[in-house]
mmCIF file of C-alpha atoms and ligand atoms in Angstrom:
data_model
loop_
_atom_site.group_PDB
_atom_site.id
_atom_site.type_symbol
_atom_site.label_atom_id
_atom_site.label_comp_id
_atom_site.label_asym_id
_atom_site.label_seq_id
_atom_site.Cartn_x
_atom_site.Cartn_y
_atom_site.Cartn_z
ATOM 1 C CA MET A 1 77.614 106.723 11.577
ATOM 2 C CA ARG A 2 80.661 104.824 12.797
ATOM 3 C CA ILE A 3 80.078 101.678 14.865
ATOM 4 C CA ASP A 4 82.691 99.541 16.596
ATOM 5 C CA VAL A 5 81.888 96.262 18.327
ATOM 6 C CA VAL A 6 84.416 94.573 20.611
ATOM 7 C CA THR A 7 83.754 90.892 21.382
ATOM 8 C CA ILE A 8 85.453 87.535 21.892
ATOM 9 C CA PHE A 9 83.030 86.141 19.255
ATOM 10 C CA PRO A 10 83.564 88.285 16.143
ATOM 11 C CA ASP A 11 82.028 85.555 13.916
ATOM 12 C CA PHE A 12 78.752 86.065 15.722
ATOM 13 C CA PHE A 13 78.411 89.423 13.960
ATOM 14 C CA SER A 14 78.386 87.996 10.424
ATOM 15 C CA VAL A 15 74.660 88.602 10.862
ATOM 16 C CA LEU A 16 75.442 92.309 10.276
ATOM 17 C CA ASP A 17 76.150 91.519 6.621
ATOM 18 C CA VAL A 18 72.563 90.562 5.884
ATOM 19 C CA SER A 19 69.250 92.383 5.988
ATOM 20 C CA LEU A 20 68.726 96.116 6.252
ATOM 21 C CA LEU A 21 71.902 96.707 8.210
ATOM 22 C CA GLY A 22 73.881 94.867 5.556
ATOM 23 C CA ARG A 23 72.504 97.218 2.923
ATOM 24 C CA ALA A 24 73.302 100.249 5.093
ATOM 25 C CA ARG A 25 76.888 99.064 5.456
ATOM 26 C CA GLN A 26 77.224 98.534 1.725
ATOM 27 C CA SER A 27 75.786 101.970 0.969
ATOM 28 C CA GLY A 28 78.254 103.588 3.383
ATOM 29 C CA LEU A 29 75.496 104.982 5.631
ATOM 30 C CA VAL A 30 76.885 102.891 8.464
ATOM 31 C CA ASP A 31 80.571 102.087 8.887
ATOM 32 C CA ALA A 32 80.496 99.073 11.248
ATOM 33 C CA ARG A 33 83.663 97.296 12.369
ATOM 34 C CA VAL A 34 83.967 94.250 14.590
ATOM 35 C CA HIS A 35 87.088 93.686 16.713
ATOM 36 C CA ASP A 36 88.277 90.510 18.428
ATOM 37 C CA LEU A 37 89.088 91.322 22.062
ATOM 38 C CA ARG A 38 91.719 88.560 22.051
ATOM 39 C CA ALA A 39 93.717 90.555 19.496
ATOM 40 C CA PHE A 40 94.522 92.887 22.406
ATOM 41 C CA THR A 41 96.021 90.166 24.620
ATOM 42 C CA HIS A 42 99.744 89.368 24.744
ATOM 43 C CA ASP A 43 99.992 85.937 26.377
ATOM 44 C CA ARG A 44 100.160 82.612 24.613
ATOM 45 C CA HIS A 45 96.649 81.620 25.712
ATOM 46 C CA ARG A 46 95.145 85.003 24.752
ATOM 47 C CA THR A 47 93.585 85.230 28.217
ATOM 48 C CA VAL A 48 90.659 87.619 28.675
ATOM 49 C CA ASP A 49 89.325 86.538 32.088
ATOM 50 C CA ASP A 50 90.453 85.865 35.650
ATOM 51 C CA THR A 51 88.992 84.993 39.060
ATOM 52 C CA PRO A 52 87.064 87.689 40.965
ATOM 53 C CA TYR A 53 88.639 89.641 43.818
ATOM 54 C CA GLY A 54 86.616 88.971 46.949
ATOM 55 C CA GLY A 55 85.774 85.471 45.774
ATOM 56 C CA GLY A 56 82.616 84.082 44.268
ATOM 57 C CA ALA A 57 81.592 81.957 41.325
ATOM 58 C CA GLY A 58 82.491 82.641 37.732
ATOM 59 C CA MET A 59 85.169 84.653 35.995
ATOM 60 C CA VAL A 60 85.618 88.371 35.390
ATOM 61 C CA MET A 61 86.954 89.932 32.190
ATOM 62 C CA LYS A 62 90.416 91.409 32.738
ATOM 63 C CA PRO A 63 90.826 95.185 32.296
ATOM 64 C CA GLU A 64 94.047 95.202 30.221
ATOM 65 C CA PRO A 65 92.714 93.825 26.891
ATOM 66 C CA TRP A 66 89.664 96.106 27.169
ATOM 67 C CA GLY A 67 91.889 99.103 27.863
ATOM 68 C CA GLU A 68 93.909 98.435 24.714
ATOM 69 C CA ALA A 69 90.781 97.772 22.652
ATOM 70 C CA PHE A 70 89.312 101.128 23.703
ATOM 71 C CA ASP A 71 92.627 102.873 23.016
ATOM 72 C CA ALA A 72 92.376 101.490 19.479
ATOM 73 C CA VAL A 73 88.726 102.310 18.754
ATOM 74 C CA LEU A 74 88.546 105.638 20.602
ATOM 75 C CA GLY A 75 92.015 106.804 19.632
ATOM 76 C CA THR A 76 90.916 108.721 16.553
ATOM 77 C CA ASP A 77 88.238 110.537 18.569
ATOM 78 C CA ALA A 78 90.679 112.620 20.580
ATOM 79 C CA SER A 79 90.001 115.701 18.468
ATOM 80 C CA ALA A 80 86.340 114.924 17.695
ATOM 81 C CA GLN A 81 83.780 117.533 18.734
ATOM 82 C CA THR A 82 81.318 114.944 20.021
ATOM 83 C CA PRO A 83 82.831 112.207 22.163
ATOM 84 C CA ALA A 84 81.927 108.637 21.260
ATOM 85 C CA THR A 85 79.132 106.847 23.091
ATOM 86 C CA VAL A 86 80.242 103.535 24.570
ATOM 87 C CA VAL A 87 77.506 101.000 25.322
ATOM 88 C CA PHE A 88 78.076 98.238 27.862
ATOM 89 C CA PRO A 89 75.204 95.753 27.488
ATOM 90 C CA SER A 90 74.405 94.355 30.933
ATOM 91 C CA PRO A 91 71.396 92.923 32.766
ATOM 92 C CA ALA A 92 72.337 95.439 35.496
ATOM 93 C CA GLY A 93 71.963 98.398 33.128
ATOM 94 C CA GLU A 94 69.218 100.906 32.384
ATOM 95 C CA ARG A 95 66.404 99.413 30.248
ATOM 96 C CA PHE A 96 67.016 99.924 26.513
ATOM 97 C CA THR A 97 63.948 101.646 25.020
ATOM 98 C CA GLN A 98 62.814 103.138 21.721
ATOM 99 C CA ALA A 99 63.596 106.599 23.177
ATOM 100 C CA ILE A 100 67.200 105.507 23.823
ATOM 101 C CA ALA A 101 67.374 103.986 20.322
ATOM 102 C CA HIS A 102 66.409 107.419 18.912
ATOM 103 C CA GLU A 103 69.062 109.129 21.064
ATOM 104 C CA LEU A 104 71.785 106.715 19.982
ATOM 105 C CA ALA A 105 70.771 106.991 16.300
ATOM 106 C CA GLU A 106 72.010 110.613 16.502
ATOM 107 C CA ALA A 107 75.473 109.672 17.762
ATOM 108 C CA PRO A 108 78.309 109.946 15.238
ATOM 109 C CA HIS A 109 80.295 107.137 16.867
ATOM 110 C CA LEU A 110 78.958 104.190 18.867
ATOM 111 C CA VAL A 111 81.117 101.552 20.512
ATOM 112 C CA PHE A 112 79.626 98.317 21.894
ATOM 113 C CA ALA A 113 81.604 96.338 24.465
ATOM 114 C CA CYS A 114 80.333 92.756 24.680
ATOM 115 C CA GLY A 115 81.031 91.314 28.110
ATOM 116 C CA ARG A 116 80.996 87.582 28.824
ATOM 117 C CA TYR A 117 81.265 85.510 32.004
ATOM 118 C CA GLU A 118 80.262 87.494 35.098
ATOM 119 C CA GLY A 119 81.084 90.784 33.390
ATOM 120 C CA ILE A 120 83.963 93.204 32.811
ATOM 121 C CA ASP A 121 86.198 94.575 35.608
ATOM 122 C CA SER A 122 84.328 97.701 36.792
ATOM 123 C CA ARG A 123 87.349 99.961 36.345
ATOM 124 C CA VAL A 124 87.031 99.654 32.563
ATOM 125 C CA ALA A 125 83.732 101.585 32.370
ATOM 126 C CA GLU A 126 85.080 104.068 34.928
ATOM 127 C CA HIS A 127 88.153 104.714 32.792
ATOM 128 C CA VAL A 128 86.242 104.888 29.497
ATOM 129 C CA ALA A 129 83.914 107.477 31.078
ATOM 130 C CA THR A 130 86.849 109.919 31.183
ATOM 131 C CA ARG A 131 86.904 110.049 27.374
ATOM 132 C CA ALA A 132 83.486 108.933 26.140
ATOM 133 C CA THR A 133 79.830 108.938 27.132
ATOM 134 C CA VAL A 134 79.130 105.612 28.817
ATOM 135 C CA ARG A 135 75.706 103.906 28.748
ATOM 136 C CA GLU A 136 75.109 100.624 30.551
ATOM 137 C CA LEU A 137 72.019 99.175 28.861
ATOM 138 C CA SER A 138 69.860 96.105 29.470
ATOM 139 C CA LEU A 139 67.715 94.457 26.837
ATOM 140 C CA GLY A 140 65.226 93.320 29.481
ATOM 141 C CA ASP A 141 64.820 91.661 32.847
ATOM 142 C CA TYR A 142 66.491 88.364 32.014
ATOM 143 C CA VAL A 143 70.087 87.180 31.835
ATOM 144 C CA LEU A 144 71.881 86.297 28.608
ATOM 145 C CA ASN A 145 75.235 84.536 28.496
ATOM 146 C CA GLY A 146 76.895 87.614 27.071
ATOM 147 C CA GLY A 147 76.301 90.955 25.438
ATOM 148 C CA GLU A 148 76.417 89.763 21.807
ATOM 149 C CA VAL A 149 72.728 88.989 21.319
ATOM 150 C CA ALA A 150 71.786 92.218 23.092
ATOM 151 C CA VAL A 151 74.098 94.230 20.842
ATOM 152 C CA VAL A 152 72.633 92.766 17.639
ATOM 153 C CA ALA A 153 69.132 93.680 18.865
ATOM 154 C CA MET A 154 70.204 97.206 19.868
ATOM 155 C CA LEU A 155 72.053 97.716 16.579
ATOM 156 C CA GLU A 156 68.978 96.809 14.562
ATOM 157 C CA ALA A 157 66.752 99.101 16.661
ATOM 158 C CA ILE A 158 69.232 101.996 16.379
ATOM 159 C CA THR A 159 70.406 101.789 12.781
ATOM 160 C CA ARG A 160 66.894 101.570 11.293
ATOM 161 C CA LEU A 161 66.324 105.048 12.774
ATOM 162 C CA VAL A 162 69.345 106.559 11.017
ATOM 163 C CA PRO A 163 67.968 108.876 8.289
ATOM 164 C CA GLY A 164 67.985 107.098 4.924
ATOM 165 C CA MET A 165 67.796 103.596 6.442
ATOM 166 C CA VAL A 166 64.116 102.662 6.318
ATOM 167 C CA GLY A 167 62.431 102.836 2.917
ATOM 168 C CA ASN A 168 59.318 104.623 4.147
ATOM 169 C CA PRO A 169 59.990 107.082 7.016
ATOM 170 C CA GLU A 170 56.266 107.021 7.920
ATOM 171 C CA SER A 171 56.564 103.394 8.969
ATOM 172 C CA ILE A 172 58.803 104.626 11.802
ATOM 173 C CA VAL A 173 56.298 107.277 12.916
ATOM 174 C CA GLU A 174 53.360 104.836 13.075
ATOM 175 C CA GLU A 175 54.959 101.807 14.719
ATOM 176 C CA SER A 176 54.737 100.477 18.265
ATOM 177 C CA HIS A 177 56.373 102.681 20.947
ATOM 178 C CA ALA A 178 56.693 105.694 18.615
ATOM 179 C CA ASP A 179 53.840 107.429 20.491
ATOM 180 C CA GLY A 180 54.157 105.517 23.763
ATOM 181 C CA LEU A 181 51.469 103.018 22.697
ATOM 182 C CA LEU A 182 51.588 99.554 21.174
ATOM 183 C CA GLU A 183 50.647 99.441 17.506
ATOM 184 C CA TYR A 184 47.031 98.835 16.383
ATOM 185 C CA PRO A 185 46.155 95.585 14.518
ATOM 186 C CA ILE A 186 47.081 95.570 10.814
ATOM 187 C CA TYR A 187 45.605 93.827 7.765
ATOM 188 C CA THR A 188 46.194 93.410 4.049
ATOM 189 C CA LYS A 189 44.308 91.752 1.175
ATOM 190 C CA PRO A 190 42.237 89.581 0.858
ATOM 191 C CA ALA A 191 39.319 91.235 2.735
ATOM 192 C CA THR A 192 38.101 87.796 3.846
ATOM 193 C CA TRP A 193 40.529 85.008 4.699
ATOM 194 C CA ARG A 194 39.546 81.640 6.218
ATOM 195 C CA GLY A 195 36.246 83.147 7.335
ATOM 196 C CA LEU A 196 37.903 86.110 9.047
ATOM 197 C CA ASP A 197 36.985 89.615 7.834
ATOM 198 C CA VAL A 198 39.042 92.792 7.856
ATOM 199 C CA PRO A 199 37.218 95.367 10.070
ATOM 200 C CA ASP A 200 34.752 97.356 7.915
ATOM 201 C CA VAL A 201 36.088 100.729 9.054
ATOM 202 C CA LEU A 202 39.442 100.041 7.337
ATOM 203 C CA ARG A 203 37.628 99.606 4.000
ATOM 204 C CA SER A 204 35.363 102.651 4.461
ATOM 205 C CA GLY A 205 37.773 105.134 2.899
ATOM 206 C CA ASP A 206 37.009 107.548 5.775
ATOM 207 C CA HIS A 207 40.502 108.578 6.947
ATOM 208 C CA GLY A 208 39.191 110.282 10.096
ATOM 209 C CA LYS A 209 37.303 107.185 11.180
ATOM 210 C CA VAL A 210 40.299 104.965 10.374
ATOM 211 C CA ALA A 211 42.606 107.150 12.479
ATOM 212 C CA ALA A 212 40.145 107.193 15.406
ATOM 213 C CA TRP A 213 39.672 103.389 15.236
ATOM 214 C CA ARG A 214 43.425 102.789 15.151
ATOM 215 C CA ARG A 215 44.031 105.026 18.155
ATOM 216 C CA GLU A 216 41.236 103.315 20.099
ATOM 217 C CA GLN A 217 42.682 99.896 19.252
ATOM 218 C CA ALA A 218 46.210 101.004 20.211
ATOM 219 C CA ILE A 219 44.999 102.255 23.591
ATOM 220 C CA GLU A 220 42.951 99.100 24.190
ATOM 221 C CA ARG A 221 45.875 96.802 23.311
ATOM 222 C CA THR A 222 48.293 98.809 25.454
ATOM 223 C CA ARG A 223 45.881 98.731 28.433
ATOM 224 C CA ARG A 224 45.487 94.951 28.060
ATOM 225 C CA VAL A 225 49.087 93.914 27.300
ATOM 226 C CA ARG A 226 51.300 96.659 28.734
ATOM 227 C CA PRO A 227 49.366 98.738 31.301
ATOM 228 C CA ASP A 228 52.729 99.954 32.667
ATOM 229 C CA LEU A 229 53.166 102.081 29.520
ATOM 230 C CA LEU A 230 50.016 104.084 30.363
ATOM 231 C CA GLU A 231 51.087 104.931 33.920
ATOM 232 C CA GLY A 232 51.736 108.654 34.281
HETATM 233 N N1 ADE B 301 74.062 90.598 29.030
HETATM 234 C C1 ADE B 301 73.526 89.589 29.734
HETATM 235 N N2 ADE B 301 72.226 89.771 29.927
HETATM 236 C C2 ADE B 301 71.902 90.940 29.322
HETATM 237 C C3 ADE B 301 70.703 91.683 29.174
HETATM 238 N N3 ADE B 301 69.546 91.274 29.696
HETATM 239 N N4 ADE B 301 70.760 92.841 28.493
HETATM 240 C C4 ADE B 301 71.913 93.281 27.983
HETATM 241 N N5 ADE B 301 73.070 92.630 28.094
HETATM 242 C C5 ADE B 301 73.075 91.471 28.746
#
């Protein structure tokens, strides 16, 4: 999988060198490259923003550097069978979910465009849509200062689903959101810790009973914490 990230804070993504994603990059499973948006500016101040047409507070990211950045990262895709998927993280986007993470884990080429300030001139996404699949995605119903944190979170959710990434593929099948429910409570040794016991059923050796208990617990937790997931 090829991943390109365009940002005005490339140093922020040094986090990609550590952890599971770092190992995936080293192994060649994921080819991730980070690009400095300011490298695509041509003025002395390397300007990436300007005041909004129509007035209002804040600054808007200029289209020209973004256009050149996309020319650079999408350029080699001209003859590709599957167009790249370009993700614009935005609080105004569609909610990023585990289902979307699975979809994106299948894409051969993902590009993440980290906006800052009030956002990127709207013509950029419109233009990119003529040569790539565009997804505007929100991490949740709150506002971050820019897309960088959202992209790191999305990258971790997506890349761990790429075949070969997670040590035990079953851990992906069993986890929260895999079946539309939150995960059941989990325990390890010792059986008693600070006066708290592991539920007997988990030590019974009866796999049927364990599975039934876990499902019951998952449904109960989901009903209590996230009833919206059970609607429909
Ligand atoms: N940029 C700013 N806020 C965001 C959010 N909630 N999700 C994704 N990108 C963002």
